[in-house]
CSV table of C-alpha atoms and ligand atoms in Angstrom, one decimal:
chain,number,residue,atom,x,y,z
A,133,MET,CA,-0.2,0.1,-0.1
A,134,THR,CA,1.3,3.3,-0.8
A,135,ALA,CA,2.2,5.7,1.7
A,136,VAL,CA,-0.5,8.7,1.7
A,137,LYS,CA,-1.1,11.8,3.1
A,138,LEU,CA,-3.9,14.5,2.6
A,139,GLU,CA,-3.9,18.0,0.8
A,140,ALA,CA,-6.3,20.6,2.0
A,141,GLY,CA,-8.2,23.1,0.4
A,142,SER,CA,-10.8,25.0,2.6
A,143,ALA,CA,-13.3,27.9,2.5
A,144,THR,CA,-16.2,29.1,5.0
A,145,ASP,CA,-18.4,32.0,4.4
A,146,VAL,CA,-21.2,33.5,6.5
A,147,GLY,CA,-23.9,32.8,3.5
A,148,LEU,CA,-26.5,36.0,2.5
A,149,VAL,CA,-29.2,35.7,5.1
A,150,ARG,CA,-27.2,34.8,8.7
A,151,SER,CA,-25.5,37.7,10.5
A,152,ASN,CA,-23.1,35.7,12.1
A,153,ASN,CA,-21.2,32.6,11.1
A,154,GLN,CA,-21.5,29.7,13.8
A,155,ASP,CA,-19.5,27.4,11.6
A,156,LYS,CA,-15.6,26.9,12.7
A,157,LEU,CA,-13.3,24.7,10.5
A,158,LEU,CA,-10.0,22.8,11.5
A,159,VAL,CA,-7.3,22.5,9.4
A,160,ALA,CA,-4.4,21.3,11.1
A,161,GLU,CA,-2.6,18.5,9.0
A,162,PRO,CA,-2.9,15.5,9.4
A,163,LEU,CA,-6.6,16.5,11.5
A,164,TYR,CA,-9.7,18.2,9.8
A,165,ALA,CA,-12.9,19.8,11.0
A,166,VAL,CA,-15.7,21.1,10.6
A,167,ALA,CA,-18.5,22.4,13.4
A,168,ASP,CA,-21.7,24.0,12.8
A,169,GLY,CA,-22.6,25.6,16.1
A,170,MET,CA,-26.5,26.2,17.1
A,171,GLY,CA,-27.6,28.2,20.1
A,172,GLY,CA,-28.9,31.5,21.3
A,173,ALA,CA,-27.1,34.7,20.5
A,174,ALA,CA,-23.6,34.0,20.2
A,175,ALA,CA,-23.6,30.7,21.5
A,176,GLY,CA,-23.5,28.5,18.6
A,177,GLU,CA,-20.3,30.0,17.6
A,178,VAL,CA,-18.8,29.3,21.2
A,179,ALA,CA,-19.8,25.6,21.0
A,180,SER,CA,-18.2,25.1,17.6
A,181,ALA,CA,-15.2,27.1,18.3
A,182,ILE,CA,-15.1,24.9,22.0
A,183,ALA,CA,-15.6,21.7,19.6
A,184,VAL,CA,-13.0,22.1,17.0
A,185,GLN,CA,-10.1,23.6,19.7
A,186,THR,CA,-11.3,21.1,22.0
A,187,LEU,CA,-10.7,18.3,19.6
A,188,GLY,CA,-7.1,19.7,18.1
A,189,GLU,CA,-5.9,20.1,21.7
A,190,GLN,CA,-6.8,16.6,22.8
A,191,LEU,CA,-5.0,15.2,19.4
A,192,ALA,CA,-2.1,17.7,19.4
A,193,TYR,CA,-0.4,16.2,22.5
A,194,ARG,CA,-0.4,12.4,21.7
A,195,GLY,CA,2.1,12.5,18.9
A,196,GLY,CA,3.0,9.6,16.5
A,197,SER,CA,0.2,8.2,14.4
A,198,LEU,CA,-3.6,8.9,15.5
A,199,SER,CA,-5.7,5.8,16.1
A,200,PRO,CA,-9.3,5.8,15.3
A,201,ASP,CA,-10.0,5.7,19.1
A,202,ASP,CA,-7.7,8.7,19.7
A,203,LEU,CA,-10.3,10.4,17.3
A,204,VAL,CA,-13.4,9.1,19.1
A,205,GLU,CA,-12.1,10.0,22.5
A,206,ALA,CA,-11.0,13.3,21.2
A,207,ALA,CA,-14.8,14.0,20.5
A,208,GLN,CA,-16.3,13.0,23.2
A,209,ALA,CA,-13.7,15.4,25.2
A,210,ALA,CA,-15.0,18.0,22.8
A,211,ASN,CA,-18.3,16.8,23.9
A,212,ARG,CA,-17.5,17.6,27.7
A,213,ALA,CA,-15.9,20.7,27.0
A,214,VAL,CA,-19.2,22.1,25.1
A,215,TRP,CA,-21.3,20.8,27.6
A,216,GLU,CA,-19.3,22.0,30.5
A,217,LYS,CA,-19.4,25.7,29.2
A,218,ALA,CA,-23.2,25.3,28.7
A,219,VAL,CA,-23.5,24.1,32.6
A,220,GLU,CA,-21.4,27.0,33.9
A,221,HIS,CA,-23.2,30.1,32.2
A,222,ALA,CA,-27.0,30.0,31.9
A,223,GLU,CA,-27.1,32.1,28.7
A,224,MET,CA,-25.6,29.3,26.8
A,225,ARG,CA,-27.9,26.8,28.0
A,226,GLY,CA,-29.3,24.5,25.1
A,227,MET,CA,-26.3,25.3,22.8
A,228,GLY,CA,-24.5,22.5,20.6
A,229,THR,CA,-22.5,21.8,17.5
A,230,THR,CA,-22.5,19.4,15.0
A,231,LEU,CA,-18.9,17.9,14.5
A,232,VAL,CA,-17.5,15.8,11.7
A,233,ALA,CA,-13.4,15.1,11.5
A,234,ALA,CA,-11.3,13.2,9.9
A,235,THR,CA,-7.7,12.0,10.0
A,236,VAL,CA,-5.1,9.7,8.3
A,237,VAL,CA,-4.6,6.8,10.3
A,238,ASP,CA,-2.4,3.4,9.9
A,239,GLY,CA,-3.5,1.5,6.9
A,240,PRO,CA,-3.7,3.9,5.5
A,241,ARG,CA,-6.9,4.3,5.8
A,242,LEU,CA,-9.3,7.8,6.7
A,243,ALA,CA,-10.7,7.6,10.3
A,244,VAL,CA,-14.0,9.9,10.4
A,245,VAL,CA,-16.0,10.9,13.5
A,246,ASN,CA,-19.4,12.7,13.2
A,247,VAL,CA,-22.4,13.9,15.6
A,248,GLY,CA,-25.0,16.2,13.9
A,249,ASP,CA,-25.5,16.5,10.4
A,250,SER,CA,-22.4,17.7,8.5
A,251,ARG,CA,-20.9,15.6,6.6
A,252,LEU,CA,-18.5,13.9,4.8
A,253,TYR,CA,-18.5,12.7,1.3
A,254,ALA,CA,-15.8,10.6,-0.7
A,255,MET,CA,-15.1,10.7,-4.3
A,256,ARG,CA,-13.3,8.0,-5.7
A,257,HIS,CA,-12.9,7.5,-10.1
A,258,GLY,CA,-15.5,10.2,-10.3
A,259,SER,CA,-18.1,7.9,-7.7
A,260,PHE,CA,-19.7,10.3,-5.2
A,261,GLN,CA,-21.4,9.5,-2.0
A,262,GLN,CA,-22.2,10.6,1.5
A,263,VAL,CA,-20.2,8.5,4.0
A,264,THR,CA,-21.8,9.8,7.4
A,265,VAL,CA,-25.2,9.2,8.3
A,266,ASP,CA,-27.0,12.4,9.0
A,267,HIS,CA,-28.2,12.8,13.0
A,268,ASN,CA,-31.6,14.4,11.6
A,269,LEU,CA,-35.1,13.5,12.3
A,270,VAL,CA,-35.8,13.8,8.5
A,271,ALA,CA,-33.0,11.4,7.4
A,272,GLU,CA,-33.6,8.9,9.8
A,273,MET,CA,-37.4,8.8,8.6
A,274,VAL,CA,-36.2,8.6,5.2
A,275,ALA,CA,-33.9,5.9,6.6
A,276,GLU,CA,-36.5,4.0,8.1
A,277,GLY,CA,-38.6,4.5,5.0
A,278,ARG,CA,-41.4,6.6,6.3
A,279,ILE,CA,-40.9,9.3,4.0
A,280,SER,CA,-39.2,9.5,0.4
A,281,LYS,CA,-35.8,10.9,0.1
A,282,GLU,CA,-37.3,13.9,-1.7
A,283,GLU,CA,-40.6,14.2,0.8
A,284,GLY,CA,-37.4,14.7,3.4
A,285,GLU,CA,-36.2,17.7,1.2
A,286,ILE,CA,-38.6,19.7,1.5
A,287,HIS,CA,-40.1,18.4,5.0
A,288,PRO,CA,-41.0,21.0,7.2
A,289,ARG,CA,-38.7,19.4,10.6
A,290,ARG,CA,-35.7,18.7,8.5
A,291,ASN,CA,-33.8,21.0,10.2
A,292,ILE,CA,-34.2,18.9,13.4
A,293,MET,CA,-31.4,17.4,14.7
A,294,THR,CA,-31.6,14.3,16.7
A,295,ARG,CA,-27.7,14.1,18.1
A,296,ALA,CA,-25.4,17.0,18.8
A,297,LEU,CA,-22.1,17.6,20.3
A,298,GLY,CA,-22.3,19.6,24.3
A,299,VAL,CA,-26.2,19.1,24.7
A,300,GLU,CA,-25.9,16.4,27.2
A,301,PRO,CA,-22.7,15.2,29.1
A,302,GLU,CA,-22.0,12.0,27.3
A,303,VAL,CA,-22.9,11.6,23.6
A,304,LYS,CA,-22.8,8.5,21.0
A,305,VAL,CA,-19.8,9.4,18.4
A,306,ASP,CA,-20.3,7.3,15.1
A,307,ILE,CA,-16.9,6.4,13.6
A,308,PHE,CA,-16.6,5.3,9.9
A,309,ILE,CA,-13.2,3.8,8.3
A,310,LYS,CA,-12.1,4.0,4.6
A,311,ASP,CA,-9.8,2.7,2.5
A,312,VAL,CA,-7.9,5.4,1.1
A,313,ASP,CA,-5.7,5.3,-2.4
A,314,PRO,CA,-3.9,8.2,-4.5
A,315,GLY,CA,-6.7,10.0,-6.5
A,316,ASP,CA,-9.3,10.1,-3.8
A,317,ARG,CA,-11.0,12.9,-2.7
A,318,PHE,CA,-13.0,13.6,0.2
A,319,LEU,CA,-15.2,16.1,1.3
A,320,LEU,CA,-16.2,17.6,5.0
A,321,CYS,CA,-18.8,20.3,5.3
A,322,SER,CA,-21.6,21.6,6.8
A,323,ASP,CA,-25.2,21.6,5.9
A,324,GLY,CA,-25.4,24.6,4.1
A,325,LEU,CA,-23.6,23.5,1.4
A,326,PRO,CA,-26.1,20.3,0.4
A,327,ARG,CA,-29.0,22.7,1.4
A,328,GLU,CA,-28.5,24.6,-1.7
A,329,LEU,CA,-26.6,22.7,-4.1
A,330,SER,CA,-27.3,18.9,-4.8
A,331,ASP,CA,-24.9,15.9,-4.6
A,332,GLU,CA,-24.9,16.2,-8.9
A,333,ARG,CA,-24.0,19.8,-8.5
A,334,ILE,CA,-21.3,19.0,-5.7
A,335,SER,CA,-19.5,16.3,-7.5
A,336,ALA,CA,-19.6,18.2,-10.7
A,337,ILE,CA,-17.8,20.8,-9.2
A,338,LEU,CA,-15.5,18.5,-7.2
A,339,ARG,CA,-14.6,16.7,-10.5
A,340,ARG,CA,-14.1,19.8,-12.6
A,341,LEU,CA,-11.6,21.6,-10.5
A,342,ALA,CA,-8.2,19.7,-9.3
A,343,ASP,CA,-7.2,21.9,-6.8
A,344,PRO,CA,-8.4,21.4,-3.4
A,345,SER,CA,-8.4,25.0,-2.6
A,346,GLU,CA,-10.0,26.3,-6.1
A,347,ALA,CA,-12.8,23.5,-5.6
A,348,ALA,CA,-13.3,24.9,-1.8
A,349,LYS,CA,-13.8,28.3,-3.1
A,350,GLU,CA,-16.2,27.3,-6.0
A,351,LEU,CA,-18.3,24.9,-3.9
A,352,VAL,CA,-19.3,28.1,-1.1
A,353,HIS,CA,-19.6,30.7,-4.3
A,354,GLU,CA,-22.1,28.4,-6.1
A,355,ALA,CA,-23.8,27.4,-2.7
A,356,LYS,CA,-24.4,31.4,-2.0
A,357,ARG,CA,-25.5,31.7,-5.7
A,358,HIS,CA,-27.9,29.2,-5.2
A,359,GLY,CA,-29.5,30.9,-2.0
A,360,GLY,CA,-27.0,31.0,0.7
A,361,ASN,CA,-29.5,30.5,3.3
A,362,ASP,CA,-27.0,29.3,6.0
A,363,ASN,CA,-23.4,29.0,6.7
A,364,ILE,CA,-21.4,27.4,4.3
A,365,THR,CA,-18.3,25.7,5.1
A,366,VAL,CA,-16.2,22.9,3.0
A,367,ILE,CA,-12.8,21.4,3.5
A,368,VAL,CA,-11.4,19.1,0.2
A,369,LEU,CA,-9.2,16.8,0.8
A,370,ASP,CA,-7.1,15.0,-1.9
A,371,VAL,CA,-5.2,11.8,-1.0
A,372,VAL,CA,-1.8,12.0,-2.6
A,373,PRO,CA,1.5,9.6,-2.4
A,374,ASP,CA,3.7,10.7,0.8
A,375,PRO,CA,7.3,10.0,-0.7
A,376,ALA,CA,8.2,11.0,3.0
A,377,ALA,CA,6.9,8.1,4.9
A,378,LEU,CA,7.4,4.4,4.4
A,379,ALA,CA,4.4,2.3,3.2
A,380,ASP,CA,2.5,0.4,5.6
A,381,PRO,CA,2.6,-3.1,4.3
A,382,VAL,CA,-1.1,-3.4,6.3
A,383,THR,CA,-4.0,-3.6,4.0
A,384,THR,CA,-7.3,-3.4,5.7
A,385,SER,CA,-10.7,-4.1,4.4
A,386,HIS,CA,-13.5,-1.9,3.1
A,387,GLU,CA,-15.7,0.6,5.1
A,388,VAL,CA,-16.3,-0.4,9.0
A,389,VAL,CA,-18.9,1.3,11.2
A,390,ALA,CA,-19.0,1.2,14.7
A,391,GLU,CA,-21.0,3.3,17.5
A,392,VAL,CA,-18.5,3.5,20.5
A,393,SER,CA,-20.2,5.4,23.0
A,394,PRO,CA,-24.1,5.5,24.8
A,395,PRO,CA,-27.1,5.5,22.9
A,396,GLN,CA,-29.2,8.5,23.0
A,397,SER,CA,-32.5,9.6,23.0
A,398,SER,CA,-34.3,9.6,19.7
A,399,GLU,CA,-35.9,12.6,20.7
A,400,PRO,CA,-34.6,16.4,19.5
A,401,HIS,CA,-31.9,17.5,21.9
A,402,LEU,CA,-31.5,20.7,20.6
A,403,ALA,CA,-34.9,22.7,22.1
A,404,THR,CA,-34.4,21.6,25.5
A,405,ALA,CA,-31.8,22.9,28.0
A,406,PRO,CA,-29.3,20.6,28.9
A,407,PRO,CA,-30.2,18.2,31.6
A,408,ALA,CA,-28.6,18.3,35.0
A,409,PRO,CA,-25.0,16.5,34.5
A,410,THR,CA,-25.6,13.4,36.1
A,411,PRO,CA,-23.3,10.7,35.3
A,412,PRO,CA,-25.0,8.2,32.6
A,413,PRO,CA,-26.3,4.7,33.5
A,414,ALA,CA,-23.2,2.4,34.3
A,415,SER,CA,-25.1,0.0,31.2
A,416,HIS,CA,-24.5,3.0,28.7
A,417,GLN,CA,-20.8,3.8,29.7
A,418,ARG,CA,-18.9,4.2,26.7
A,419,GLN,CA,-16.2,1.7,25.5
A,420,ARG,CA,-12.7,3.3,26.2
A,421,ARG,CA,-9.5,2.1,25.1
A,422,PRO,CA,-7.7,1.7,28.4
A,423,SER,CA,-4.7,4.2,29.2
A,424,PRO,CA,-1.3,3.4,30.1
A,425,ILE,CA,-2.1,5.1,33.2
A,426,ASN,CA,-5.1,2.4,33.8
A,427,LEU,CA,-3.3,-0.5,32.6
A,428,ARG,CA,0.2,0.5,34.8
A,429,VAL,CA,-2.5,0.6,37.7
A,430,ALA,CA,-4.0,-2.7,36.9
A,431,ALA,CA,-0.1,-4.3,36.6
A,432,PHE,CA,0.7,-2.5,40.2
A,433,LEU,CA,-2.8,-4.0,41.8
A,434,LEU,CA,-2.0,-7.5,40.3
A,435,ALA,CA,1.4,-7.6,42.0
A,436,PHE,CA,-0.1,-6.4,45.1
A,437,LEU,CA,-2.3,-9.2,45.0
A,438,ALA,CA,0.0,-11.8,44.1
A,439,ILE,CA,2.0,-10.5,47.2
A,440,LEU,CA,-0.6,-11.0,49.6
A,441,ALA,CA,-1.4,-14.3,48.3
A,442,ALA,CA,2.2,-15.3,48.7
A,443,GLY,CA,2.5,-13.9,52.1
A,444,ALA,CA,-0.9,-15.5,52.9
A,445,VAL,CA,0.8,-18.8,51.8
A,446,GLY,CA,3.9,-18.2,53.5
A,447,VAL,CA,1.9,-17.5,56.9
A,448,TRP,CA,-0.2,-20.4,56.3
A,449,TYR,CA,2.7,-23.0,56.2
A,450,TYR,CA,4.9,-21.3,59.1
A,451,ALA,CA,1.1,-21.6,61.0
A,452,ARG,CA,0.6,-25.5,60.2
A,453,SER,CA,4.3,-26.7,59.9
A,454,ALA,CA,4.6,-27.6,63.3
A,455,TYR,CA,3.2,-29.1,66.6
A,456,PHE,CA,3.1,-28.7,70.1
A,457,VAL,CA,2.4,-30.0,73.4
A,458,GLY,CA,-0.2,-28.4,75.3
A,459,LEU,CA,-3.0,-29.3,78.2
A,460,ASN,CA,-6.3,-30.0,77.6
A,461,GLY,CA,-8.2,-30.2,80.6
A,462,ASP,CA,-5.5,-32.4,82.7
A,463,SER,CA,-4.4,-34.5,79.7
A,464,LEU,CA,-1.0,-33.7,77.8
A,465,THR,CA,-2.3,-33.0,74.4
A,466,VAL,CA,-0.8,-32.6,70.9
A,467,TYR,CA,-1.8,-29.8,68.7
A,468,GLN,CA,-1.0,-28.8,65.1
A,469,GLY,CA,-0.1,-25.2,64.7
A,470,ARG,CA,1.8,-22.8,66.8
A,471,PRO,CA,1.0,-22.0,70.0
A,472,GLY,CA,-1.7,-19.0,70.3
A,473,GLY,CA,-2.2,-19.6,66.5
A,474,VAL,CA,-0.6,-17.3,63.9
A,475,LEU,CA,-2.7,-14.2,62.8
A,476,TRP,CA,-6.1,-16.1,61.5
A,477,PHE,CA,-4.4,-19.8,61.7
A,478,LYS,CA,-5.6,-21.6,65.1
A,479,PRO,CA,-4.0,-24.7,66.1
A,480,THR,CA,-6.1,-27.8,65.8
A,481,LEU,CA,-5.8,-30.9,68.0
A,482,ASP,CA,-4.3,-33.7,66.9
A,483,HIS,CA,-4.7,-36.4,69.8
A,484,VAL,CA,-5.0,-36.0,73.3
A,485,SER,CA,-2.2,-38.5,75.4
A,486,SER,CA,-2.8,-40.9,78.3
A,487,VAL,CA,-0.5,-38.5,80.4
A,488,THR,CA,-2.3,-36.3,83.0
A,489,THR,CA,-1.2,-33.4,84.7
A,490,ALA,CA,-0.9,-35.8,87.9
A,491,HIS,CA,1.8,-37.6,85.9
A,492,VAL,CA,4.7,-34.7,85.4
A,493,LEU,CA,6.4,-32.5,87.6
A,494,GLN,CA,4.7,-29.7,88.5
A,495,ALA,CA,8.0,-27.5,87.2
A,496,SER,CA,6.6,-28.4,84.0
A,497,LEU,CA,3.5,-27.3,84.0
A,498,PRO,CA,4.2,-23.6,82.8
A,499,GLU,CA,5.4,-24.5,79.7
A,500,LEU,CA,2.6,-27.2,79.2
A,501,ARG,CA,0.3,-24.5,79.5
A,502,ALA,CA,2.1,-22.1,77.4
A,503,GLY,CA,2.9,-24.7,75.0
A,504,VAL,CA,5.7,-26.6,74.0
A,505,GLU,CA,6.8,-26.9,70.4
A,506,GLU,CA,7.9,-30.0,68.5
A,507,PRO,CA,8.8,-30.3,64.8
A,508,THR,CA,6.7,-33.5,64.5
A,509,VAL,CA,4.0,-35.4,66.1
A,510,ALA,CA,6.4,-38.1,66.8
A,511,ALA,CA,8.9,-35.4,68.8
A,512,ALA,CA,5.8,-34.4,70.7
A,513,ASP,CA,4.6,-37.9,71.6
A,514,ASP,CA,8.5,-38.1,72.7
A,515,PHE,CA,8.7,-35.1,74.6
A,516,ILE,CA,5.2,-36.1,76.6
A,517,SER,CA,7.0,-39.6,77.4
A,518,ASN,CA,10.1,-38.1,78.3
A,519,LEU,CA,8.3,-35.8,81.1
A,520,ALA,CA,6.0,-38.8,82.5
A,521,LYS,CA,9.4,-40.8,82.7
A,522,LEU,CA,11.0,-37.7,84.3
A,523,TYR,CA,8.1,-37.8,86.8
A,524,GLN,CA,8.4,-41.5,87.4
A,525,LEU,CA,12.3,-41.2,88.1
A,526,SER,CA,11.9,-38.1,90.4
A,527,ARG,CA,9.2,-39.8,92.3
A,528,SER,CA,11.2,-43.4,92.9
A,529,ALA,CA,14.3,-41.6,93.7
A,530,ALA,CA,12.9,-38.8,96.2
A,531,LEU,CA,9.7,-40.2,97.5
A,532,PRO,CA,8.9,-43.7,99.4
A,533,PRO,CA,6.4,-45.9,97.8
A,534,SER,CA,3.5,-45.2,100.1
A,535,THR,CA,3.3,-41.3,99.1
A,536,ILE,CA,2.2,-42.3,95.4
A,537,PRO,CA,-1.2,-40.4,94.8
A,538,PRO,CA,-4.1,-41.9,92.4
A,539,SER,CA,-3.1,-41.3,89.3
A,540,THR,CA,-6.7,-39.4,88.0
A,541,THR,CA,-6.3,-36.7,91.6
A,542,THR,CA,-4.3,-33.5,90.7
A,543,THR,CA,-4.2,-32.2,93.9
A,544,GLY,CA,-1.3,-33.8,96.6
A,545,SER,CA,0.1,-35.5,93.3
A,546,VAL,CA,3.1,-33.6,93.7
A,547,PRO,CA,6.2,-34.8,95.7
A,548,PRO,CA,7.4,-32.8,98.7
A,549,SER,CA,10.8,-32.2,96.8
A,550,ILE,CA,9.3,-31.0,93.7
A,551,GLY,CA,7.3,-27.8,95.1
A,552,PRO,CA,4.2,-26.7,96.6
A,553,SER,CA,1.0,-27.7,95.2
A,554,SER,CA,-1.0,-25.5,92.9
A,555,SER,CA,-4.1,-25.8,90.4
A,556,THR,CA,-3.4,-28.0,87.2
A,557,THR,CA,-6.3,-27.7,85.5
A,558,ALA,CA,-5.4,-25.4,82.3
A,559,SER,CA,-7.2,-24.4,79.4
A,560,PRO,CA,-6.4,-25.7,76.3
A,561,PRO,CA,-4.0,-23.0,74.9
A,562,THR,CA,-6.3,-21.8,72.4
A,563,SER,CA,-9.4,-23.2,70.6
A,564,SER,CA,-8.9,-25.7,67.5
B,682,LIG,MG1,-25.6,24.8,9.5
């Protein structure tokens, strides 16, 4: 595919009836846009100016080649900018603007966004057709087959738009993707042009005049000659080879149309003041391309969760990888876990031994109440056996046989040589 660029010619005129020109155009290679403002006093001019300015600012800082998503996001930003201005200034309530904007994206292809009834036409090999779809009550009636195209052209409500930029906090933006080849010609225009000139008349001028600037001036001149009832703005874009750029080997399919933002009401918007600036329903949220910042936040959260999970596994392993001997009532008992537990991992009872507090030295009881850690169950059992043996040795060495107490009694079982008696009843170190 040949690398291409656009050469532009443009013209705008107040027309013969209106007192001011509420149309605005943007020619800032590689971005081109037409906005047709609407609203009382000077509000329409403000709306269209904010729209093209915001669009240009949004895309200027991005650098590199633009993507269709860039264009849609910039149009959404332009919508919010106009909306916020209208909310801030009561005298501008209800203002809005159309917006049709185009730029070359990778492919190369032409990406076009549209809100309202400004238009983009495409001409290839003499074939001329409208690419964008007007957001206009009558255009929709024609599209639905309720009236004919001819009836639509004289319909009294043909100026009522169903979608415009800046009249609601969110707007649905149509996007169109067109293949481009050297020799293709595109036309962006406000409705002041097709209101005066038929498609045949427009295409004849575009075929006759090769220079885009001459063609743009002639289109405006002819529209004024046929009435000039509205502001007229046109941008003629010629696709030409770009020897400065390397060809992109990627080729793409034909026209694609995608809607990328919330559905809007079928009611005309411009007759009413903007509604309260409430966010749209969640189900209507726009599909947005994740920004690098969002991706970084997501990566950080994932890493954070992974660290938390690893930490939890480590704590679990530490908490459960040991045993200890403690007291369960009077019985020396083996528990799995750590005395007192570790965080939310509590020890569990492994088994109760036959040895009671009556069969161990009183001096051993404090550490048994606290829990004596052992690495394995076998080691814990050995520890208990050793305590019992120690007691037996101590007893046989220090006491006469007549002083041996009953094994089930917990008082009076302590040899006088060991120390005073105390309660030997202990709660388990912790619940299981
Ligand atoms: Mg207009």
